[in-house]
Short mmCIF file of C-alpha atoms in Angstrom, two decimals:
data_model
loop_
_atom_site.label_atom_id
_atom_site.label_comp_id
_atom_site.label_asym_id
_atom_site.label_seq_id
_atom_site.Cartn_x
_atom_site.Cartn_y
_atom_site.Cartn_z
CA GLN E 587 102.01 117.52 106.85
CA LEU E 588 99.42 115.71 104.74
CA GLN E 589 96.59 114.01 106.62
CA LEU E 590 93.79 111.90 105.21
CA GLN E 591 91.00 111.23 107.69
CA GLU E 592 88.21 108.78 106.91
CA SER E 593 84.83 109.09 108.61
CA GLY E 594 81.49 107.36 108.39
CA PRO E 595 79.32 104.63 109.95
CA GLY E 596 81.16 101.57 111.16
CA LEU E 597 78.12 99.35 110.68
CA VAL E 598 75.95 99.09 107.58
CA LYS E 599 73.02 96.74 106.95
CA PRO E 600 73.03 94.34 103.99
CA SER E 601 71.53 95.78 100.78
CA GLU E 602 72.03 99.35 102.03
CA THR E 603 74.55 101.95 100.83
CA LEU E 604 77.93 102.42 102.49
CA SER E 605 78.94 106.09 102.67
CA LEU E 606 82.37 107.35 103.69
CA THR E 607 84.05 110.74 103.65
CA CYS E 608 87.75 111.57 103.57
CA THR E 609 88.85 114.98 104.81
CA VAL E 610 92.16 116.11 103.32
CA SER E 611 94.41 118.49 105.25
CA GLY E 612 97.90 119.66 104.41
CA ASP E 613 97.26 119.67 100.63
CA SER E 614 94.60 120.87 98.24
CA ILE E 615 92.40 118.33 96.56
CA ASN E 616 92.73 120.61 93.51
CA ASN E 617 96.40 119.69 93.28
CA ASN E 618 96.78 118.45 89.69
CA ASN E 619 99.75 116.24 90.60
CA TYR E 620 97.57 113.63 92.28
CA TYR E 621 94.62 111.29 92.04
CA TRP E 622 92.55 110.92 95.21
CA GLY E 623 90.92 107.58 95.84
CA TRP E 624 89.84 104.63 97.92
CA SER E 625 91.20 101.16 98.55
CA ARG E 626 89.95 98.49 100.92
CA GLN E 627 91.13 95.40 102.76
CA PRO E 628 88.83 92.72 104.20
CA PRO E 629 90.09 91.57 107.61
CA GLY E 630 92.85 89.02 107.13
CA LYS E 631 92.88 89.47 103.34
CA GLY E 632 94.67 91.51 100.69
CA LEU E 633 94.33 95.04 99.35
CA GLU E 634 91.86 95.99 96.63
CA TRP E 635 91.78 99.26 94.68
CA ILE E 636 88.24 100.69 94.53
CA GLY E 637 88.70 103.81 92.44
CA SER E 638 90.43 107.17 91.96
CA ALA E 639 89.28 110.70 91.14
CA TYR E 640 91.01 113.69 89.60
CA TYR E 641 90.26 117.30 90.57
CA SER E 642 88.89 117.89 87.06
CA GLY E 643 86.06 115.45 87.69
CA SER E 644 87.42 112.36 85.98
CA VAL E 645 86.84 109.20 87.99
CA TYR E 646 88.24 105.70 87.39
CA TYR E 647 86.83 102.57 88.99
CA ASN E 648 87.88 98.98 89.53
CA PRO E 649 85.76 97.20 86.90
CA SER E 650 84.60 94.69 89.51
CA LEU E 651 83.04 97.48 91.61
CA SER E 652 82.13 100.04 88.97
CA SER E 653 78.40 99.19 88.98
CA ARG E 654 78.11 99.87 92.73
CA ALA E 655 80.76 102.45 93.58
CA THR E 656 80.56 106.23 93.27
CA ILE E 657 83.49 108.49 94.13
CA SER E 658 83.15 112.25 94.19
CA ILE E 659 85.24 115.27 95.11
CA ASP E 660 84.01 118.37 96.98
CA THR E 661 86.67 120.99 96.34
CA SER E 662 84.96 123.57 98.59
CA LYS E 663 85.35 121.26 101.60
CA ASN E 664 88.59 119.58 100.44
CA GLN E 665 86.85 116.24 100.81
CA LEU E 666 86.54 112.99 98.91
CA SER E 667 83.58 110.66 99.30
CA LEU E 668 82.76 107.04 98.55
CA LYS E 669 79.36 105.46 98.16
CA LEU E 670 79.01 101.72 97.68
CA SER E 671 75.50 100.46 97.05
CA SER E 672 73.82 97.10 97.69
CA VAL E 673 76.45 95.98 100.18
CA THR E 674 76.85 92.41 101.38
CA ALA E 675 79.03 90.79 104.03
CA ALA E 676 81.78 90.56 101.39
CA ASP E 677 82.09 94.35 101.57
CA THR E 678 83.17 94.20 105.22
CA ALA E 679 86.65 95.72 105.16
CA PHE E 680 89.05 98.41 106.28
CA TYR E 681 88.50 101.31 103.87
CA TYR E 682 91.47 103.58 103.16
CA CYS E 683 91.51 107.05 101.63
CA THR E 684 94.55 107.44 99.38
CA ARG E 685 96.61 109.94 97.40
CA GLN E 686 98.22 108.64 94.22
CA ASP E 687 101.07 110.56 92.62
CA ILE E 688 100.95 110.97 88.85
CA VAL E 689 103.95 113.23 88.37
CA THR E 690 106.91 112.47 90.63
CA MET E 691 106.33 108.90 91.80
CA VAL E 692 104.10 107.93 88.94
CA TYR E 693 101.02 105.89 89.92
CA ALA E 694 102.42 105.20 93.38
CA THR E 695 100.14 105.70 96.38
CA ASP E 696 102.32 107.90 98.55
CA SER E 697 99.81 108.61 101.30
CA TRP E 698 97.15 106.57 103.08
CA GLY E 699 94.58 107.43 105.70
CA GLN E 700 94.60 105.41 108.91
CA GLY E 701 91.69 103.36 107.61
CA THR E 702 88.19 102.80 108.95
CA LEU E 703 86.56 99.42 109.52
CA VAL E 704 83.11 99.05 108.01
CA THR E 705 81.14 95.96 108.96
CA VAL E 706 78.14 94.84 106.94
CA SER E 707 75.71 93.06 109.21
CA SER E 708 72.04 93.11 110.15
CA GLN A 695 90.79 92.56 86.99
CA SER A 696 92.90 89.73 88.38
CA ALA A 697 95.28 90.25 91.25
CA LEU A 698 98.99 89.93 90.68
CA THR A 699 100.47 86.69 92.03
CA GLN A 700 102.82 86.72 95.01
CA PRO A 701 104.06 83.84 97.20
CA PRO A 702 102.05 83.67 100.46
CA SER A 703 105.15 83.75 102.64
CA ALA A 704 108.89 84.35 102.63
CA SER A 705 111.50 84.34 105.35
CA GLY A 706 115.12 85.11 106.01
CA SER A 707 117.51 85.23 108.91
CA LEU A 708 118.44 88.45 110.63
CA GLY A 709 120.95 90.27 108.44
CA GLN A 710 120.29 88.09 105.41
CA SER A 711 118.20 88.83 102.32
CA VAL A 712 114.76 87.90 101.11
CA THR A 713 113.29 88.34 97.64
CA ILE A 714 109.57 88.47 96.85
CA SER A 715 108.20 87.93 93.36
CA CYS A 716 105.13 89.56 91.81
CA THR A 717 103.85 87.97 88.61
CA GLY A 718 101.41 89.73 86.34
CA THR A 719 100.75 89.74 82.63
CA SER A 720 101.79 91.56 79.48
CA SER A 721 98.91 93.98 80.18
CA ASP A 722 100.22 95.23 83.51
CA VAL A 723 103.66 94.39 84.94
CA GLY A 724 105.07 93.45 81.55
CA ARG A 725 103.77 96.55 79.80
CA TYR A 726 104.43 99.39 82.23
CA ASN A 727 107.31 100.42 84.48
CA PHE A 728 104.85 101.58 87.13
CA VAL A 729 105.25 98.84 89.71
CA SER A 730 105.18 99.88 93.35
CA TRP A 731 105.63 97.96 96.60
CA TYR A 732 104.00 98.52 99.98
CA GLN A 733 104.85 97.34 103.48
CA GLN A 734 102.06 96.73 105.99
CA GLN A 735 103.47 96.01 109.43
CA HIS A 736 100.17 95.20 111.11
CA PRO A 737 96.84 94.08 109.62
CA GLY A 738 94.48 97.02 109.35
CA LYS A 739 97.29 99.54 109.63
CA ALA A 740 97.95 101.82 106.68
CA PRO A 741 100.48 100.43 104.17
CA LYS A 742 103.70 102.32 103.49
CA LEU A 743 105.26 102.87 100.08
CA VAL A 744 108.77 101.38 99.87
CA ILE A 745 109.43 101.18 96.09
CA TYR A 746 107.92 103.03 93.13
CA GLU A 747 108.45 102.87 89.35
CA VAL A 748 109.96 99.37 89.67
CA ASN A 749 113.22 100.31 91.42
CA LYS A 750 113.06 103.77 92.98
CA ARG A 751 113.00 104.41 96.72
CA PRO A 752 110.97 107.22 98.32
CA SER A 753 112.80 109.55 100.64
CA GLY A 754 113.33 107.95 104.04
CA VAL A 755 113.17 104.32 102.89
CA PRO A 756 116.44 102.48 103.69
CA ASN A 757 118.59 101.44 100.75
CA ARG A 758 118.17 97.85 101.99
CA PHE A 759 115.00 97.86 99.89
CA SER A 760 115.45 97.39 96.15
CA GLY A 761 113.25 96.48 93.22
CA SER A 762 113.61 95.01 89.76
CA LYS A 763 111.56 93.67 86.88
CA SER A 764 111.99 91.03 84.19
CA GLY A 765 109.23 90.41 81.71
CA ASN A 766 105.92 89.97 83.52
CA THR A 767 107.53 89.51 86.95
CA ALA A 768 108.64 92.21 89.36
CA SER A 769 110.69 91.53 92.48
CA LEU A 770 111.37 93.21 95.80
CA THR A 771 114.57 92.40 97.69
CA VAL A 772 115.13 93.32 101.31
CA SER A 773 118.79 93.01 102.25
CA GLY A 774 120.26 93.01 105.74
CA LEU A 775 116.95 91.94 107.24
CA GLN A 776 115.92 93.74 110.42
CA PRO A 777 113.15 92.82 112.89
CA GLU A 778 111.14 95.86 111.77
CA ASP A 779 111.03 94.47 108.22
CA GLU A 780 108.51 91.83 109.29
CA GLY A 781 105.04 92.29 107.89
CA ASP A 782 102.99 91.90 104.76
CA TYR A 783 104.25 93.19 101.43
CA TYR A 784 102.06 94.01 98.45
CA CYS A 785 103.03 94.82 94.90
CA ASN A 786 100.92 97.04 92.67
CA SER A 787 101.00 97.75 88.96
CA TYR A 788 99.39 100.33 86.71
CA ALA A 789 97.40 98.58 84.00
CA GLY A 790 95.73 101.37 82.08
CA THR A 791 93.33 104.19 82.80
CA ASN A 792 90.59 101.98 84.19
CA LYS A 793 93.03 99.86 86.18
CA LEU A 794 95.04 102.37 88.10
CA GLY A 795 95.95 99.96 90.87
CA VAL A 796 96.08 96.20 90.52
CA PHE A 797 97.42 94.83 93.77
CA GLY A 798 99.28 91.61 94.37
CA THR A 799 97.99 88.86 96.64
CA GLY A 800 100.45 89.79 99.38
CA THR A 801 103.46 88.08 100.97
CA LYS A 802 104.07 87.69 104.68
CA VAL A 803 107.74 88.21 105.49
CA THR A 804 109.18 86.68 108.64
CA VAL A 805 112.60 87.49 110.06
CA LEU A 806 114.06 84.39 111.68
#
């Protein structure tokens, strides 16, 4: 059974860097059938794709966040990480770790973590 | 990248049908058959995939859920509405390598 578990600080100060980790269990992050990524949802608002990474090292970002976001994969720990720099209150959101199929259900996000709320406030 | 356009709300009576539209452009919905739909029953709870590749249902999703596409607009239809179908629905379209997931603005579905 696949599980995606997000972890990280729930409170980040403005102008600092938000750092989250997603621990994957039940599948290998080396699985070449999937992209692993992050999406977010500000409270009461819609979903926004942040970016996706492939086991080979390729990473794709939402152009609106590409200057601040960094996604990386640690295959030895089966983990995915997200760093978002220079955060403001607009970055307050539920952050979801995701798995996106590129073979069977092409470009569909078939699995989501439970989400973690990150609040940006001093 | 601009979000895909969905109506803010839609409703239908118990047992009836509701259809939600998702309008994009010739660069996303109109160009690729990689439209997916997600159901989010409670804000902050993880979304669930209900349709992929325009009109295909994942295992375990009732056949009351169906999808279609015409031009730059995709649609999700929920037939035989049940109370558990209430929630927010989001469409998503592939739009190229650097735009792996353009989401729609979301539609709140209410079962009357």
